[in-house]
Tab-separated table of C-alpha atoms in Angstrom:
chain	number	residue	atom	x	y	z
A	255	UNK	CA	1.108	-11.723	34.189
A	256	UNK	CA	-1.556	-10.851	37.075
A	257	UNK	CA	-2.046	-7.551	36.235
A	258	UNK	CA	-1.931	-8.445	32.799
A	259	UNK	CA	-4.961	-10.155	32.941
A	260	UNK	CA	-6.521	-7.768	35.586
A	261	UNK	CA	-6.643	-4.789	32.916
A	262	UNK	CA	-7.591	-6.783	29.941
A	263	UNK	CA	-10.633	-8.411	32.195
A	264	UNK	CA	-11.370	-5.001	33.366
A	265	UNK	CA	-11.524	-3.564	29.878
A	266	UNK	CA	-13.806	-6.178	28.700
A	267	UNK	CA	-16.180	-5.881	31.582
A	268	UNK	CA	-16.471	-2.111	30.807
A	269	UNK	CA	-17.093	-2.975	27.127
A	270	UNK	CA	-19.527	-5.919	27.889
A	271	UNK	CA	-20.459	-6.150	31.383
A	272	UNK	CA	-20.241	-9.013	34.109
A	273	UNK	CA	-21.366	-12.295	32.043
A	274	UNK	CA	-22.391	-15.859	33.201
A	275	UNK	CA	-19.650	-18.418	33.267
A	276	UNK	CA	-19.957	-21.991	33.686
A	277	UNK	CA	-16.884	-23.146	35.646
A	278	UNK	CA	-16.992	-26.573	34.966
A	279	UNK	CA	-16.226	-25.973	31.273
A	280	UNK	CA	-14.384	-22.641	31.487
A	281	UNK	CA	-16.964	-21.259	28.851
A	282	UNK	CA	-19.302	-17.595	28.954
A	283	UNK	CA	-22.949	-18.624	28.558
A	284	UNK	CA	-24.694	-15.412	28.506
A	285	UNK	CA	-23.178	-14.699	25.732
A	286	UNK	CA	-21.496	-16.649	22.310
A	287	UNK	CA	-17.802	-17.526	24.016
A	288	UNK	CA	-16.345	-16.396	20.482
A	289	UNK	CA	-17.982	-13.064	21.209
A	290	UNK	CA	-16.456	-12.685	24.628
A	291	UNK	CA	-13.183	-14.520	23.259
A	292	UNK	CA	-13.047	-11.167	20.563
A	293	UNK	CA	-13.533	-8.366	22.894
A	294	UNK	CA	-11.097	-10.153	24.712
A	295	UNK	CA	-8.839	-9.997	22.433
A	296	UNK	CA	-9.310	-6.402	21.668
A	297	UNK	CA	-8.819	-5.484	24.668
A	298	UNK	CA	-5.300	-7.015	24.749
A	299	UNK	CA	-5.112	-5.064	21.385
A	300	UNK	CA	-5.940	-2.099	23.764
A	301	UNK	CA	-3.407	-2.303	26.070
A	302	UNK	CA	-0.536	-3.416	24.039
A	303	UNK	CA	-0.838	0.396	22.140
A	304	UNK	CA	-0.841	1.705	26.107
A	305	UNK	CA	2.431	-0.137	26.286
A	306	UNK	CA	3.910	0.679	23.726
A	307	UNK	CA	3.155	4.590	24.008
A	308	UNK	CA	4.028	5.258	27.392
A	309	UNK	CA	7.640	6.706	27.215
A	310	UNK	CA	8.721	4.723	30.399
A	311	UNK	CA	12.153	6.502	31.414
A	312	UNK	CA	9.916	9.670	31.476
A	313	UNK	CA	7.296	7.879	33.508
A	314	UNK	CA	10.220	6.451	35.849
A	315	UNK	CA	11.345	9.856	36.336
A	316	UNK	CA	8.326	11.891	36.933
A	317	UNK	CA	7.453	8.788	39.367
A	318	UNK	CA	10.926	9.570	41.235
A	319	UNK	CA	10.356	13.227	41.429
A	320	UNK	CA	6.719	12.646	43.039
A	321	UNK	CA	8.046	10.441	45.199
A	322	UNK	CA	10.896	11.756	46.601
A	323	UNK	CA	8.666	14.921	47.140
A	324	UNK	CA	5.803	13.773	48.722
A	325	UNK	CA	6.916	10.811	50.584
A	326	UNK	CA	10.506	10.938	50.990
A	327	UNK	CA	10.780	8.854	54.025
A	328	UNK	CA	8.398	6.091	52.275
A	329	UNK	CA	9.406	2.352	54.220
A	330	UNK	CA	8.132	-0.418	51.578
A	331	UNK	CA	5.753	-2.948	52.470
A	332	UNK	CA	5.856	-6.573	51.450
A	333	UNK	CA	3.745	-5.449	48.293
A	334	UNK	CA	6.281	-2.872	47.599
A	335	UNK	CA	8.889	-4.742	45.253
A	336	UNK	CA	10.437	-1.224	44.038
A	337	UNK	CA	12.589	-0.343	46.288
A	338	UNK	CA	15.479	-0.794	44.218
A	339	UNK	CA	14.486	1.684	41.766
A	340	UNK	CA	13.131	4.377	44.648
A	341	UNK	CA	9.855	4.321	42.938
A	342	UNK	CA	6.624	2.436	44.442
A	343	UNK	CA	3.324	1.905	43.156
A	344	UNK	CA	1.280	5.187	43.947
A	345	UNK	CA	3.849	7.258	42.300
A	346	UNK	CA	4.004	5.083	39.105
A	347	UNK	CA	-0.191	5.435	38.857
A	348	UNK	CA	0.179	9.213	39.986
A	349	UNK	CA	2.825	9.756	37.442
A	350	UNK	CA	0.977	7.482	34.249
A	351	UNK	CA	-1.799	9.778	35.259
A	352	UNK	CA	-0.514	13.198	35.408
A	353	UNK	CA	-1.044	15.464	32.249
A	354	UNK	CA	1.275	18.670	32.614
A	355	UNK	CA	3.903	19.141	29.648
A	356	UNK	CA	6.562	20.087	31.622
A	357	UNK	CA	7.454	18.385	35.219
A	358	UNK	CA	4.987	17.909	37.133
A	359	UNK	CA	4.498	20.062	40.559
A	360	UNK	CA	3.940	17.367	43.276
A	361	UNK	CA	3.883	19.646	45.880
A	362	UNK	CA	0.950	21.700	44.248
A	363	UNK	CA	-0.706	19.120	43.106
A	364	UNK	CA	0.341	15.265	44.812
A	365	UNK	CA	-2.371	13.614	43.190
A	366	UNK	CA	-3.984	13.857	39.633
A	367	UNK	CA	-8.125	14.514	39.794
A	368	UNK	CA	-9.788	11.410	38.432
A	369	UNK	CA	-11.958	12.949	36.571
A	370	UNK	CA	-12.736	10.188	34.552
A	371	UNK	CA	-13.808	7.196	36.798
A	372	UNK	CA	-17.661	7.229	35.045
A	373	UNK	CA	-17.348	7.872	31.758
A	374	UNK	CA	-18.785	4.648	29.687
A	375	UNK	CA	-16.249	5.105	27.513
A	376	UNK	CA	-17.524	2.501	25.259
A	377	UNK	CA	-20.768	3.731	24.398
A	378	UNK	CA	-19.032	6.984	23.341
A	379	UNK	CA	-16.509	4.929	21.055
A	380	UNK	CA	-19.608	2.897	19.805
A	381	UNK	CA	-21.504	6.296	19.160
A	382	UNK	CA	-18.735	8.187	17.465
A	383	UNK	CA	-16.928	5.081	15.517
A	384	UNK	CA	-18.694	6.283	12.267
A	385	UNK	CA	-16.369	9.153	12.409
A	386	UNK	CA	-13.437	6.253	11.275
A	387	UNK	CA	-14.853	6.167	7.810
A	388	UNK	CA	-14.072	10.202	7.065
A	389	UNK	CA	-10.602	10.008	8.765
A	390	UNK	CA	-7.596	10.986	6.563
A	391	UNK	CA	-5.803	8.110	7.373
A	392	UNK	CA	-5.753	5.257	9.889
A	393	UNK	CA	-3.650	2.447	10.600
A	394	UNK	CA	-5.963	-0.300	10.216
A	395	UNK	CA	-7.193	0.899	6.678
A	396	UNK	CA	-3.966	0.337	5.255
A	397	UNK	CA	-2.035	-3.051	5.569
A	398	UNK	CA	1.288	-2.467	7.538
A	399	UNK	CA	4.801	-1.847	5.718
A	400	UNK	CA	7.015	-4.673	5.058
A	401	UNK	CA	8.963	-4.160	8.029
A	402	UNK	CA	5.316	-4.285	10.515
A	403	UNK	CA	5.861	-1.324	12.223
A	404	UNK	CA	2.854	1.325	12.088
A	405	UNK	CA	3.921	4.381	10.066
């Protein structure tokens, strides 16, 4: 899927940077293609745990409730391909996004402050990943259960 791929190439490029490709051969040459190939990979890792903690019928409704407050009268484009479920695409980002416990208030705050947009988040992880070893537990220091599922 095209967004998919957009996120998981996005990731990688924050984690690595822009590398040299050779198109011909569909290969990275700046760096060893296994090496790309992994953080690649990881990535995917990345955003399949996004997936699967976003508690979507929440995120459906909060989207609803923004939208039906701050752009009730909201005509679809040809980009917008949800307007059978009354949602589109700024309220699904604004409502992923937006950190109260309760509902949200749209009307005092529409959108949710990226404050965020800089932060080389990998360097941080790469600085603090020490901090793994002390950690009580953590699910990749234990093989999963029988059935797979983390505990």
């Amino acid at each position: 899927m095209p967004n998919r791929l957009r996120v998981v190439g996005s990731l990688t490029q924050d984690v690595i940077g822009t590398q040299r490709f050779n198109g011909a051969i569909g290969k990275c040459v700046s760096i060893p293609d296994d090496d790309y190939e992994a953080v690649k990979d990881a990535m995917t890792a990345v955003l399949e745990r996004v997936i699967r903690a976003v508690d979507w019928p929440r995120l459906l409704r909060e989207a609803s409730f923004r939208h039906d407050t701050v752009h009730p009268d909201h005509k679809p484009d040809d980009r917008d391909w949800s307007p059978a479920t009354g949602v589109c695409g700024e309220c699904l980002a604004e409502a992923l996004l937006a950190d109260d416990r309760g509902a949200q208030d749209w009307e005092r705050t529409p959108t949710i402050p990226r404050e965020h947009a800089i932060t080389d988040w990998p360097a941080l992880v790469a600085r603090h990943f020490h901090h793994r070893e002390a950690a009580l537990w953590h699910p990749y220091k234990e093989p999963l259960p029988d059935d797979g599922r983390r505990p």
